[in-house]
Amino acid sequence: MSTAPPTTTGEAPQPAAPAPTSRGPWAPLRPLVLRLHFYAGLLVAPFLLVAAVTGLLYAGAFQAEKLVYAHETTVPAGDTKLPVSRQVAAARKAYPEGTVAAVRPSPADDATTRVLLSGVKGVDATHTFAVFVDPYTAEIRGGLEQYGSTGALPLRTWIDEFHRDLHLGENGRLYSELAASWLWVIAGGGVVLWFSRRRDLRKVRGTGGRRRTLGLHGTVGVWAAAGFFFLSATGLTWSQYAGASIDELRTSLGGAPPSVSAAASGGDHAGHDTASGAGGGGEHGVGLDKVLAAARAEGLGDPVEIVPPADAESAYVVRQVQRSWPTKQDAAAIDPATGEVTDVLRFSDHPVLAKLTRWGIDLHTGVLFGLVNQIALMLLALALILLIVWGYRMWWQRGRGSAFGRPIPRGAWAQVPPYVLVPLMAVIAVLGYFVPLLGIPLAAFLVVDVVLGEIAHRRGRRASA
């Protein structure tokens, strides 16, 4: 979940005072921030608009998914659920192709069991094919392609991929990373400009024209700025380039998420590779029912996912998959030969950084607080769309007569004291290194701006001569 910019002031820069020290060392920064905010918003706005519209659709996809796939995902509540092994056997009889990658037993009285198959022809290699089974009768309710740990079905998967990469693959991810890289810069600049503006010039009531547009743009932008900062930061955590830098930093600080050991205990595995297991049915050794019972004994309540052993030396892994609050992310490894628990990992034992990353991503994707979370994301997306529209309208209103979008004058950086400008440039260089889709476009903008400024200066000199 991002103008001309969120919270733009869009006004012409104020002339610098003869003695900047009387206004404080940061006063000369305002024209510079204004110019950056104006051009960054103007150029990045199309990417932000796409991200906002697709993010709005994604936030609403959770509820739409419940309606569209109600037949597959829900059943009338019954009295007693059948053993998981019988449900998996029914799924394999109906869909014998592929192998069982995981099983998600019915997590509620009215929910179906999902048997997830990999290697099914026509299904994306990064996806699974979910077979929906009535847990009371073993009736097959249907089969759908599924993606990700949240169990996204085709509708939500399509919108998710559209939001992430416009269905253009890895190259398409550059658009979303560019939007996330610049959203916090544009929002932060808007906040600085809004609060550096005189209080009497911020009001909306009783104003008209460009000043009213500016008031609406600034007011909504300031209220939504915290949400934009959050969306930008969490969006970068799984981006292509900045995400790699964040992962390295988090790992170096000991914040990488741990994983349960899937190695079997090393006992007798004579019963490990049973006929059903060899056929990709998901049953190995003691079987799914005893494995699930062992996980329940360790306190792993619904919803859970059972992952069969990857090979003869591996254990079953049972993990909780509840991302909503309160988070359930415990996991246990169970020896397929003996049914004994060989390792347990509690979410409470995860490093703080790993927990914060998990919660941040889940909040960004609308999972953590369910419907309330999704409504908040839709409001943020709508706010960003309005800010972009108001930003471009202010650009139009900056024109004089037939002129369109009078630009912000150059030269603001020359008013900034060196002891402020030099550290600022160093900070920007560091940020640009770790967030390349911020640093590279910014460097390109500065080069082009300097070249155009020099051309205009020389033309002016020739004209005066």
Coordinates of C-alpha atoms in Angstrom, one line a residue:
M1 CA 0.0 0.0 0.0
S2 CA 1.9 4.8 -2.9
T3 CA 1.8 14.2 -7.1
A4 CA 2.4 15.6 -7.5
P5 CA 3.3 14.8 -4.0
P6 CA 1.5 13.9 -0.9
T7 CA 1.4 17.1 1.2
T8 CA 2.8 19.4 -1.4
T9 CA 2.6 23.1 -0.8
G10 CA 3.2 23.8 -4.5
E11 CA 4.0 27.5 -3.9
A12 CA 6.8 29.5 -5.4
P13 CA 9.9 29.5 -3.1
Q14 CA 10.2 32.4 -0.8
P15 CA 13.2 34.7 -1.3
A16 CA 16.0 34.0 1.1
A17 CA 16.6 36.6 3.7
P18 CA 19.9 38.6 3.6
A19 CA 20.9 37.1 6.9
P20 CA 19.8 33.5 7.1
T21 CA 21.1 33.2 10.7
S22 CA 18.3 35.4 11.9
R23 CA 15.8 32.8 10.6
G24 CA 17.8 29.8 11.8
P25 CA 20.2 27.6 9.8
W26 CA 17.4 25.4 8.4
A27 CA 15.3 28.2 6.8
P28 CA 17.2 28.2 3.5
L29 CA 16.4 24.5 3.1
R30 CA 12.7 25.2 2.5
P31 CA 13.1 26.3 -1.2
L32 CA 15.3 23.3 -1.8
V33 CA 12.8 20.9 -0.2
L34 CA 10.0 22.6 -2.2
R35 CA 11.9 22.0 -5.5
L36 CA 12.6 18.4 -4.7
H37 CA 9.1 17.8 -3.5
F38 CA 7.6 19.4 -6.6
Y39 CA 9.7 17.5 -9.2
A40 CA 9.8 14.2 -7.4
G41 CA 6.0 14.3 -7.0
L42 CA 5.6 15.3 -10.6
L43 CA 7.8 12.6 -12.1
V44 CA 7.1 9.7 -9.6
A45 CA 3.3 10.4 -9.4
P46 CA 2.3 8.0 -12.2
F47 CA 4.1 5.1 -10.4
L48 CA 2.5 6.1 -7.1
L49 CA -0.9 6.3 -8.8
V50 CA -0.6 2.7 -10.1
A51 CA 0.6 1.5 -6.7
A52 CA -2.3 3.2 -5.0
V53 CA -5.0 1.9 -7.3
T54 CA -3.7 -1.6 -7.3
G55 CA -3.2 -1.4 -3.5
L56 CA -6.8 -0.3 -3.1
L57 CA -7.9 -3.3 -5.2
Y58 CA -5.8 -5.7 -3.2
A59 CA -7.1 -4.5 0.2
G60 CA -10.6 -5.2 -1.0
A61 CA -9.6 -8.6 -2.5
F62 CA -9.8 -10.4 0.8
Q63 CA -13.5 -9.9 1.3
A64 CA -14.2 -10.4 -2.4
E65 CA -12.3 -13.7 -2.2
K66 CA -14.7 -14.9 0.5
L67 CA -17.7 -14.2 -1.7
V68 CA -16.3 -15.5 -5.0
Y69 CA -14.9 -18.8 -3.6
A70 CA -17.5 -19.4 -0.8
H71 CA -18.4 -22.8 -2.3
E72 CA -14.8 -24.1 -2.2
T73 CA -13.8 -22.6 1.2
T74 CA -16.9 -23.1 3.3
V75 CA -19.2 -26.0 4.3
P76 CA -22.2 -26.5 6.6
A77 CA -20.9 -27.3 10.1
G78 CA -21.2 -31.0 11.0
D79 CA -20.8 -33.1 14.1
T80 CA -17.4 -34.9 13.7
K81 CA -14.6 -34.3 11.3
L82 CA -13.0 -37.2 9.5
P83 CA -9.3 -38.0 10.1
V84 CA -7.0 -35.9 7.9
S85 CA -5.6 -39.0 6.2
R86 CA -9.1 -39.9 4.9
Q87 CA -9.6 -36.4 3.6
V88 CA -6.2 -36.4 1.8
A89 CA -6.9 -39.8 0.3
A90 CA -10.2 -38.5 -1.1
A91 CA -8.3 -35.5 -2.6
R92 CA -5.7 -37.8 -4.2
K93 CA -8.4 -40.0 -5.7
A94 CA -10.0 -37.0 -7.3
Y95 CA -6.7 -35.3 -8.3
P96 CA -4.0 -38.0 -8.6
E97 CA -1.5 -35.7 -10.5
G98 CA 1.4 -34.2 -8.7
T99 CA 2.5 -34.7 -5.1
V100 CA 1.2 -33.5 -1.7
A101 CA 3.2 -30.4 -0.8
A102 CA 1.2 -29.5 2.3
V103 CA -2.1 -30.1 4.1
R104 CA -4.1 -27.4 5.9
P105 CA -6.7 -29.1 8.0
S106 CA -10.1 -27.4 8.4
P107 CA -9.4 -24.5 10.8
A108 CA -13.0 -23.8 11.7
D109 CA -16.3 -25.6 12.0
D110 CA -17.5 -24.2 8.6
A111 CA -14.2 -24.3 6.8
T112 CA -12.9 -26.9 4.3
T113 CA -9.5 -28.7 4.4
R114 CA -7.0 -27.7 1.8
V115 CA -4.7 -30.4 0.3
L116 CA -1.9 -28.5 -1.6
L117 CA -0.4 -30.3 -4.6
S118 CA 2.8 -29.4 -6.3
G119 CA 3.9 -30.4 -9.8
V120 CA 0.4 -30.2 -11.3
K121 CA 0.5 -29.6 -15.0
G122 CA -0.6 -26.0 -15.9
V123 CA 0.1 -24.6 -12.5
D124 CA 2.8 -22.0 -12.0
A125 CA 5.9 -23.6 -10.4
T126 CA 5.8 -21.1 -7.5
H127 CA 2.1 -21.9 -6.8
T128 CA 0.3 -25.0 -5.6
F129 CA -3.0 -26.5 -6.6
A130 CA -5.4 -26.5 -3.6
V131 CA -8.0 -29.3 -3.4
F132 CA -10.9 -28.3 -1.1
V133 CA -12.3 -31.2 0.9
D134 CA -15.4 -31.2 3.2
P135 CA -13.9 -32.4 6.5
Y136 CA -17.2 -34.1 7.6
T137 CA -17.9 -36.1 4.4
A138 CA -14.7 -36.0 2.4
E139 CA -16.6 -34.6 -0.5
I140 CA -14.4 -32.7 -3.0
R141 CA -15.7 -29.1 -3.2
G142 CA -13.3 -28.1 -6.0
G143 CA -9.7 -27.2 -6.9
L144 CA -8.0 -23.9 -7.4
E145 CA -4.5 -22.5 -7.8
Q146 CA -3.1 -21.0 -4.6
Y147 CA -0.2 -18.7 -3.9
G148 CA 1.7 -17.6 -0.9
S149 CA 1.6 -18.3 2.8
T150 CA -1.7 -16.5 3.2
G151 CA -3.4 -18.9 0.8
A152 CA -4.3 -16.4 -1.9
L153 CA -6.7 -17.9 -4.5
P154 CA -6.8 -16.8 -8.2
L155 CA -8.6 -13.5 -7.8
R156 CA -6.4 -12.2 -5.0
T157 CA -3.3 -13.7 -6.6
W158 CA -3.9 -11.8 -9.8
I159 CA -4.4 -8.5 -8.0
D160 CA -1.4 -9.1 -5.8
E161 CA 0.9 -9.7 -8.7
F162 CA -0.6 -6.7 -10.5
H163 CA 0.2 -4.6 -7.5
R164 CA 3.7 -6.1 -7.1
D165 CA 5.0 -6.2 -10.7
L166 CA 2.2 -5.4 -13.2
H167 CA 2.4 -9.0 -14.4
L168 CA 5.8 -8.2 -16.0
G169 CA 7.9 -10.5 -13.8
E170 CA 11.1 -9.3 -12.1
N171 CA 11.5 -6.3 -14.3
G172 CA 8.1 -5.2 -13.4
R173 CA 9.0 -5.1 -9.7
L174 CA 11.1 -2.0 -10.4
Y175 CA 8.0 0.1 -10.7
S176 CA 6.8 -0.8 -7.2
E177 CA 10.3 -0.4 -5.7
L178 CA 10.6 3.0 -7.3
A179 CA 7.2 4.0 -5.8
A180 CA 8.2 2.7 -2.3
S181 CA 11.6 4.3 -2.5
W182 CA 10.2 7.8 -3.2
L183 CA 7.0 7.7 -1.2
W184 CA 8.6 8.5 2.1
V185 CA 10.7 11.3 0.5
I186 CA 7.8 13.0 -1.0
A187 CA 5.6 12.6 2.1
G188 CA 8.4 13.8 4.4
G189 CA 9.1 16.8 2.2
G190 CA 5.4 17.7 2.2
V191 CA 5.2 17.5 6.0
V192 CA 8.2 19.8 6.3
L193 CA 6.7 22.3 3.9
W194 CA 3.3 22.3 5.5
F195 CA 4.5 23.0 9.0
S196 CA 7.0 25.6 7.8
R197 CA 4.0 27.5 6.3
R198 CA 2.2 30.1 8.3
R199 CA -0.7 28.8 10.3
D200 CA -3.2 31.2 8.7
L201 CA -2.2 30.0 5.2
R202 CA -3.0 26.4 6.0
K203 CA -6.7 26.6 6.4
V204 CA -9.2 25.3 3.8
R205 CA -12.5 26.9 4.9
G206 CA -13.3 30.1 3.1
T207 CA -10.6 29.7 0.4
G208 CA -10.9 29.1 -3.3
G209 CA -8.8 28.3 -6.4
R210 CA -5.3 27.1 -6.0
R211 CA -5.1 28.0 -2.3
R212 CA -8.1 25.7 -1.5
T213 CA -6.5 22.9 -3.5
L214 CA -3.3 23.5 -1.6
G215 CA -5.1 23.4 1.7
L216 CA -6.9 20.1 0.9
H217 CA -3.6 18.6 -0.4
G218 CA -1.6 19.6 2.6
T219 CA -4.2 18.7 5.3
V220 CA -5.0 15.3 3.9
G221 CA -1.3 14.6 3.3
V222 CA -0.2 15.5 6.8
W223 CA -2.9 13.3 8.3
A224 CA -1.9 10.4 6.1
A225 CA 1.9 10.9 6.2
A226 CA 2.5 8.4 9.0
G227 CA 0.7 5.7 7.0
F228 CA 2.8 6.6 3.9
F229 CA 6.0 6.3 5.9
F230 CA 4.9 2.9 7.1
L231 CA 3.9 1.6 3.6
S232 CA 7.2 2.8 2.1
A233 CA 9.3 1.2 4.8
T234 CA 7.5 -2.1 4.8
G235 CA 7.2 -2.2 1.0
L236 CA 11.0 -1.9 0.7
T237 CA 11.5 -4.9 3.0
W238 CA 10.7 -7.4 0.2
S239 CA 11.7 -5.2 -2.8
Q240 CA 14.3 -6.4 -5.3
Y241 CA 17.3 -4.2 -4.5
A242 CA 16.7 -2.3 -1.3
G243 CA 15.2 -5.5 0.1
A244 CA 18.5 -7.3 -0.3
S245 CA 20.3 -4.5 1.6
I246 CA 17.6 -4.6 4.4
D247 CA 18.0 -8.4 4.7
E248 CA 21.8 -8.1 5.0
L249 CA 21.4 -5.4 7.7
R250 CA 18.8 -7.4 9.6
T251 CA 21.0 -10.5 9.5
S252 CA 24.1 -8.7 10.7
L253 CA 22.0 -7.4 13.6
G254 CA 20.8 -10.9 14.5
G255 CA 17.3 -10.3 13.3
A256 CA 16.9 -13.0 10.7
P257 CA 13.9 -15.3 11.4
P258 CA 14.9 -18.7 12.7
S259 CA 13.4 -21.9 11.3
V260 CA 12.6 -25.2 12.9
S261 CA 15.0 -28.1 12.3
A262 CA 13.5 -30.5 9.8
A263 CA 16.1 -33.2 10.3
A264 CA 14.7 -36.5 11.5
S265 CA 16.0 -38.0 14.8
G266 CA 18.1 -40.6 13.0
G267 CA 16.1 -43.7 14.2
D268 CA 14.8 -46.6 12.2
H269 CA 13.1 -45.2 9.1
A270 CA 11.9 -48.5 7.7
G271 CA 8.4 -47.2 7.6
H272 CA 9.3 -43.8 6.2
D273 CA 8.9 -44.5 2.5
T274 CA 5.5 -46.2 2.4
A275 CA 3.7 -46.9 -0.8
S276 CA 1.4 -44.0 -0.3
G277 CA 4.4 -41.8 0.4
A278 CA 6.2 -42.9 -2.7
G279 CA 3.1 -42.0 -4.7
G280 CA 3.1 -38.5 -3.5
G281 CA 0.1 -39.0 -1.2
G282 CA 1.6 -37.2 1.8
E283 CA 1.6 -40.2 4.1
H284 CA 5.0 -41.2 5.5
G285 CA 5.8 -43.5 8.4
V286 CA 3.3 -43.0 11.3
G287 CA 1.0 -41.0 9.0
L288 CA -0.7 -37.6 9.0
D289 CA -3.1 -38.3 11.9
K290 CA -0.4 -39.2 14.5
V291 CA 1.7 -36.3 13.3
L292 CA -1.1 -33.8 13.7
A293 CA -1.9 -35.3 17.2
A294 CA 1.7 -34.9 18.2
A295 CA 1.7 -31.2 17.1
R296 CA -1.6 -30.6 19.0
A297 CA 0.1 -32.0 22.1
E298 CA 2.8 -29.4 21.7
G299 CA 0.1 -26.7 21.8
L300 CA -0.1 -25.9 18.0
G301 CA -3.7 -25.0 17.6
D302 CA -5.6 -24.1 14.4
P303 CA -4.8 -23.0 11.8
V304 CA -1.9 -25.3 11.0
E305 CA -0.1 -26.5 7.9
I306 CA 1.4 -30.0 7.7
V307 CA 4.4 -30.3 5.4
P308 CA 5.5 -33.9 4.5
P309 CA 9.2 -34.9 4.7
A310 CA 11.2 -33.7 1.8
D311 CA 13.3 -36.9 1.8
A312 CA 14.2 -40.0 3.8
E313 CA 16.3 -38.0 6.2
S314 CA 13.7 -35.3 6.9
A315 CA 10.9 -34.9 9.4
Y316 CA 7.3 -33.7 9.1
V317 CA 7.0 -30.0 9.8
V318 CA 3.8 -28.7 11.3
R319 CA 3.5 -24.9 11.6
Q320 CA 0.9 -22.5 12.6
V321 CA -0.2 -20.1 9.8
Q322 CA -2.3 -17.5 11.5
R323 CA -1.0 -14.1 10.6
S324 CA -3.9 -12.2 12.1
W325 CA -3.7 -10.9 15.7
P326 CA -2.9 -12.6 17.9
T327 CA -0.2 -14.1 15.7
K328 CA 0.2 -17.9 15.7
Q329 CA 3.6 -18.8 14.2
D330 CA 4.9 -21.7 16.3
A331 CA 6.3 -24.8 14.5
A332 CA 7.3 -28.3 15.3
A333 CA 9.2 -31.1 13.6
I334 CA 8.0 -34.7 14.0
D335 CA 9.9 -37.8 13.2
P336 CA 8.0 -39.8 10.6
A337 CA 9.2 -43.2 12.0
T338 CA 8.4 -42.7 15.6
G339 CA 5.9 -39.8 15.7
E340 CA 8.0 -38.1 18.3
V341 CA 8.6 -34.3 18.3
T342 CA 12.2 -33.6 17.4
D343 CA 12.2 -29.8 17.5
V344 CA 9.9 -27.0 18.5
L345 CA 10.2 -23.3 17.6
R346 CA 8.0 -20.7 19.4
F347 CA 7.3 -17.4 17.8
S348 CA 7.9 -15.8 21.2
D349 CA 11.6 -16.9 20.8
H350 CA 12.1 -15.1 17.5
P351 CA 14.4 -12.0 17.6
V352 CA 12.6 -8.7 18.0
L353 CA 13.6 -7.6 14.5
A354 CA 12.2 -10.7 13.0
K355 CA 8.9 -10.2 14.8
L356 CA 8.7 -6.6 13.7
T357 CA 9.4 -7.5 10.1
R358 CA 6.7 -10.2 10.3
W359 CA 4.1 -7.8 11.8
G360 CA 5.1 -5.0 9.4
I361 CA 4.6 -7.1 6.3
D362 CA 1.3 -8.5 7.6
L363 CA 0.0 -5.0 8.4
H364 CA 1.1 -3.8 5.0
T365 CA -0.8 -6.7 3.3
G366 CA -4.0 -6.2 5.3
V367 CA -3.7 -9.5 7.3
L368 CA -2.7 -8.5 10.8
F369 CA -6.0 -6.9 11.9
G370 CA -8.3 -8.3 9.4
L371 CA -11.1 -6.2 8.0
V372 CA -10.1 -3.1 10.1
N373 CA -6.6 -3.4 8.6
Q374 CA -8.0 -3.7 5.1
I375 CA -10.3 -0.7 5.5
A376 CA -7.4 1.4 6.8
L377 CA -5.3 0.4 3.8
M378 CA -8.1 1.3 1.4
L379 CA -8.4 4.8 3.1
L380 CA -4.7 5.3 2.7
A381 CA -4.8 4.3 -1.0
L382 CA -7.7 6.6 -1.6
A383 CA -5.9 9.5 0.2
L384 CA -2.9 9.0 -2.0
I385 CA -5.0 9.0 -5.2
L386 CA -6.7 12.3 -4.1
L387 CA -3.3 13.8 -3.2
I388 CA -2.0 13.0 -6.7
V389 CA -5.0 14.5 -8.4
W390 CA -4.7 17.6 -6.2
G391 CA -1.0 17.8 -6.8
Y392 CA -1.4 17.8 -10.6
R393 CA -4.2 20.3 -10.3
M394 CA -1.9 22.7 -8.3
W395 CA 0.7 22.3 -11.1
W396 CA -2.0 23.4 -13.6
Q397 CA -3.0 26.3 -11.4
R398 CA 0.6 27.5 -11.1
G399 CA 0.5 28.5 -14.8
R400 CA 0.1 32.2 -15.8
G401 CA -2.2 32.9 -18.7
S402 CA -1.7 30.2 -21.2
A403 CA 1.4 28.8 -19.5
F404 CA 1.1 25.4 -18.0
G405 CA 2.6 24.3 -14.8
R406 CA 5.2 27.1 -14.1
P407 CA 8.2 25.2 -12.6
I408 CA 10.0 25.9 -9.3
P409 CA 13.0 28.2 -9.9
R410 CA 16.5 26.8 -9.7
G411 CA 19.3 27.8 -7.4
A412 CA 17.8 27.0 -4.0
W413 CA 20.8 24.9 -3.0
A414 CA 23.1 27.9 -3.2
Q415 CA 21.2 29.5 -0.2
V416 CA 21.9 26.5 2.1
P417 CA 25.0 27.0 4.4
P418 CA 27.8 24.5 3.6
Y419 CA 27.7 23.1 7.2
V420 CA 24.2 22.0 6.5
L421 CA 24.5 21.1 2.8
V422 CA 27.6 18.9 3.0
P423 CA 26.2 16.5 5.7
L424 CA 22.9 16.5 3.9
M425 CA 24.6 15.4 0.7
A426 CA 26.4 12.7 2.6
V427 CA 23.2 11.3 4.1
I428 CA 21.6 11.3 0.6
A429 CA 24.6 9.5 -0.9
V430 CA 24.4 6.7 1.8
L431 CA 20.6 6.4 1.3
G432 CA 21.0 6.3 -2.4
Y433 CA 23.5 3.5 -2.1
F434 CA 21.2 1.3 0.0
V435 CA 18.1 2.3 -1.8
P436 CA 19.3 2.5 -5.5
L437 CA 15.9 3.4 -7.0
L438 CA 16.0 6.5 -4.9
G439 CA 19.7 7.3 -5.4
I440 CA 20.0 6.7 -9.2
P441 CA 16.9 8.8 -10.2
L442 CA 17.9 11.5 -7.8
A443 CA 21.5 11.6 -9.3
A444 CA 20.1 11.6 -12.8
F445 CA 17.7 14.5 -11.9
L446 CA 20.6 16.5 -10.4
V447 CA 22.8 16.0 -13.5
V448 CA 20.0 17.0 -15.9
D449 CA 19.0 20.0 -13.8
V450 CA 22.6 21.2 -13.7
V451 CA 23.0 20.8 -17.4
L452 CA 19.8 22.6 -18.2
G453 CA 20.7 25.3 -15.7
E454 CA 24.1 25.8 -17.4
I455 CA 22.5 26.0 -20.9
A456 CA 20.0 28.6 -19.7
H457 CA 22.8 30.6 -18.1
R458 CA 24.8 30.7 -21.2
R459 CA 21.8 31.6 -23.3
G460 CA 21.1 34.5 -20.9
R461 CA 24.7 35.7 -21.2
R462 CA 24.6 35.6 -25.0
A463 CA 21.3 37.5 -25.0
S464 CA 22.6 40.2 -22.7
A465 CA 25.8 40.5 -24.8

